[in-house]
Amino acid sequence: MPAYRPEEIEKKWQAHWKEHNTFKADNQSDKPKYYVLDMFPYPSGAGLHVGHPLGYIASDIVTRFKRLQGFNVLHPMGFDSFGLPAEQYAIQTGQHPEKTTRENIARYIEQLSSLGFSYDWSREVRTSDPSYYKWTQWIFLKLFNAWYNLDTDRAEPIKTLLDKFEQNGSAGIRAAGDEEDRHEFSAGQWQMMSEKQRLAAVHPYRLAYQSDTYVNWCAALGTVLSNDEVKDGLSERGGYPVERRLMPQWNLRITAYADRLLQGLDMIDWPDAVKEMQRNWIGRSVGAEVIFPLQNDPNQSIKVYTTRVDTIYGATFMVLAPEHELAAQLTTPEQREAVEAYVTQSKHRSERDRMADTKTVSGVFTGSYALNPVSGEPVPVWLADYVLAGYGTGAVMAVPSGDQRDYLFAKHFDLPIIQVTDAQKDIEHQADPTKEGRYINSGIINGLTYKEATDKLISWLEEHNLGKGKVNFRLRDAIFGRQRYWGEPIPIYYKDGTAYGVAEADLPLVLPEIDEYKPTETGEPPLGRAKDWKYKGQYDYELSTMPGWAGSSWYYLRYMDPHNNERFVGQEAEQYWGNVDLYMGGAEHATGHLLYSRFWYLFLKDLGLVSGNEPFQKLINQGMILGRSNFVYRVNGTNEFVTLSKKNQYETTALHADVSLVDSNDVLDVEAFRKWREDYADAVFITEEDGRYVCGWEVEKMSKSKHNVVNPDDLIERYGADALRMYEMFLGPLEQFKPWNTSGMSGVSNFLKKLWRLFHPEDGALAVTDEAPSAAELKALHKAIRKAQEDIERFSFNTSVSTFMICVNELTALSTHKRAILEPLTIILSPYAPHLAEELWQELGHEAGSISTAQFPVFEEKYLAEDTVEYPIAFNGKMRGKMTFAASAPASDIEQEVLASEVFEKFGEGKTPKKVIVVPGRMVNVVL
């Protein structure tokens, strides 16, 4: 047999796995089930770089290990194939986004397959496939036709709400949502309503509803963007201006599930950091809703929510969000110009930027006053962009003595600061939010403690109809519409301006063909270009599409039963697989995908459509593989480039150079650099004295823009997929960020060659014998078995790779070629290097492709037992020497040998010892 040739072995086994459906999972089995899931990838045109497979390799190792332990493992893969990037490319090139998406997916599948992942490709799903998004639309319709009953604490079909309206009208109904959006009516009035009036009355109760909502509107892209897609007032894609705009939008009432989403975090094994992010995002707080009447019109008021109603006497001004619905009404003629300018300015700052900017103080006085409800004192009403329209009521009572942001605002605009407790300190320089001490300058609560004051004020406000105690959440309902083409059509049509759900029998509502993928000339979304696209040939469809997270909120369920045409997931399949046992993916999805998926799952649970409590039982966030970037230094105003050691002699600008043009010593191939880009064709290089151009370097995020991307295809071609898999695991702990260095690949490659030579000495024929193993060989093997199992169960893959290397080195030194050692060694290595393991397993005489159904070796402690133990010998606690005894020697024998030894003769001082203490396996202490 020739030397180890991964390029031949890996292609052979990838073809075998594909042909024989080796990793196909059954929906019923006598084996225990285990569901391993990777986060849904978006198939970009750039393909994978070496940072992308990190989590996939780790999850594949666990998958293969669990199969070896006798589990029926589901390990699927699919693609989150709707999204803005494909649409933008379509706008630029005129190509249908389906075409580019299909091509990108083919490239991803090719790359994923080349890495030897044990996916069940028969279950592949794509969110842009109508057979898939039919069920995404179906779930939306379930949300549209459901409401949240606070009395039963779950979602129910709209029919149960209609039954209540029939019997008692709106009286006594407790439903999630904003009560102010709903109207009161009797059962008799309900009977008298027209169909349109009834639907209008029902709409504010729905879990999927339409309302005017402030959104991030990007005119250049012609669509609404999520907060994640906006940075510093510009779109992340393209860098176009974004403004806050009030638009009719579809929303999902995730706020109904806020408490349950919080409680569920205690039931799942997720990283603490991710759970804390979700807790903070949901933001549960206990406080009070307070009504501040307007000074000039007591019949109108401003409602605020506060967690510190105890400080209400210190509220010296009010702050409203610039978008607040009363802003224009409250603005006096004298202040109108200033207010309008400030509101316009605020539109161009995203909510994220406004929340993050704690240093800038800005605001404008409306010219109007409200009345403090407990003191009756007038308080000026200001607008400031640190208050957000979507949080709470979009208005705050500002207490500068107790809140630092209010304090800075008051100082900046010279507004009063009132001390409210005798324990507040140093409020001449900063706010003090203490709850200690007793209240002063506070009317009816003077002299009370925090709890006494809070309880008294809430009772007083409720008694005078000026407020009430309330639990509030920072979480807001999720905006569900996007004004773009490449997404799931929302299955809604309009009759006389009223929204109706498309009949389930008419799903899927397929995305229509259009001539261009940008908004219409009249500003409608791209779907406005669809010709003759009407429900039943007469009713206009909703022109918005669903956001990218729609399809990814339930894809894990479809994997369980992807070809079911009658149900989104078969009942038996769902009950068998239950929830995802291990979910691998990035922490950046904590408050997006992971939260929305939990919300959808809880909703489906309410309808009796799923059987578990949470979708993902265990979550692991893999870290990021960082790129090693290289820099060249261009002399400003020229096309001359100076080497690293001389850059400080000139005024230069550092520019990224493609790392493929730089060798392992950071020396640039100057001729390749000139050919790399047209504008560098005539570049001049000021080099080191020996003629080399040495680049600078830095470790940073791997991306195309930094030209530090390393293509896994190149490394697989050079070293093999097994070497790449093991090297990525060897880089460091899975959860940590790790710098990439291609030069390290050779070490892992050499290890695999050394492993090969245990079977093929000197790269010759197979030389495995049936000789009985020695104690040393068994010890080396069982150390590796124990460590491999413990490490995979702890998800500590880097230390396993080190263990394998040590084991192979020890076996090489022992010239081991014995089946009893090499066969179990092949099995424990197979999750990491599956191609090589399959080849060796077949050579050992097993059926081709059968290693995945082998049994993981059992660790036996007896092979690690030492024959002898070296004991430190101490006299009165001071170590004076060492002696070696048989590991099984009884304490009485050890004591006799110590008393007869030269050590005792030398340090025993001729005395008879009072006692001899023998700690088995540890030490001997002679007490004189």
PDB file of C-alpha atoms in Angstrom, residues 35-38 63 67 73-78 118-121 123-125 555-556 559-560:
ATOM      1  CA  TYR A  35     -30.794  15.444  17.799  1.00  0.00           C
ATOM      2  CA  VAL A  36     -27.748  17.533  16.844  1.00  0.00           C
ATOM      3  CA  LEU A  37     -28.360  20.786  14.985  1.00  0.00           C
ATOM      4  CA  ASP A  38     -26.173  23.449  13.395  1.00  0.00           C
ATOM      5  CA  THR A  63     -22.817  13.277  16.186  1.00  0.00           C
ATOM      6  CA  ARG A  67     -23.728   6.983  17.005  1.00  0.00           C
ATOM      7  CA  VAL A  73     -28.859  10.461  15.720  1.00  0.00           C
ATOM      8  CA  LEU A  74     -30.561  13.135  13.644  1.00  0.00           C
ATOM      9  CA  HIS A  75     -27.986  15.507  12.138  1.00  0.00           C
ATOM     10  CA  PRO A  76     -29.595  17.487   9.288  1.00  0.00           C
ATOM     11  CA  MET A  77     -28.561  20.445   7.157  1.00  0.00           C
ATOM     12  CA  GLY A  78     -30.432  23.004   5.081  1.00  0.00           C
ATOM     13  CA  SER A 118     -22.220  13.191   8.509  1.00  0.00           C
ATOM     14  CA  TYR A 119     -25.417  15.027   7.546  1.00  0.00           C
ATOM     15  CA  ASP A 120     -28.611  13.294   6.595  1.00  0.00           C
ATOM     16  CA  TRP A 121     -28.919  15.124   3.284  1.00  0.00           C
ATOM     17  CA  ARG A 123     -33.778  15.916   5.029  1.00  0.00           C
ATOM     18  CA  GLU A 124     -32.357  19.080   3.463  1.00  0.00           C
ATOM     19  CA  VAL A 125     -34.751  22.061   3.557  1.00  0.00           C
ATOM     20  CA  TYR A 555     -36.835  24.818  10.588  1.00  0.00           C
ATOM     21  CA  TYR A 556     -35.646  22.376  13.266  1.00  0.00           C
ATOM     22  CA  TYR A 559     -36.111  18.476   9.639  1.00  0.00           C
ATOM     23  CA  MET A 560     -37.985  15.886  11.705  1.00  0.00           C
TER      24      MET A 560
END
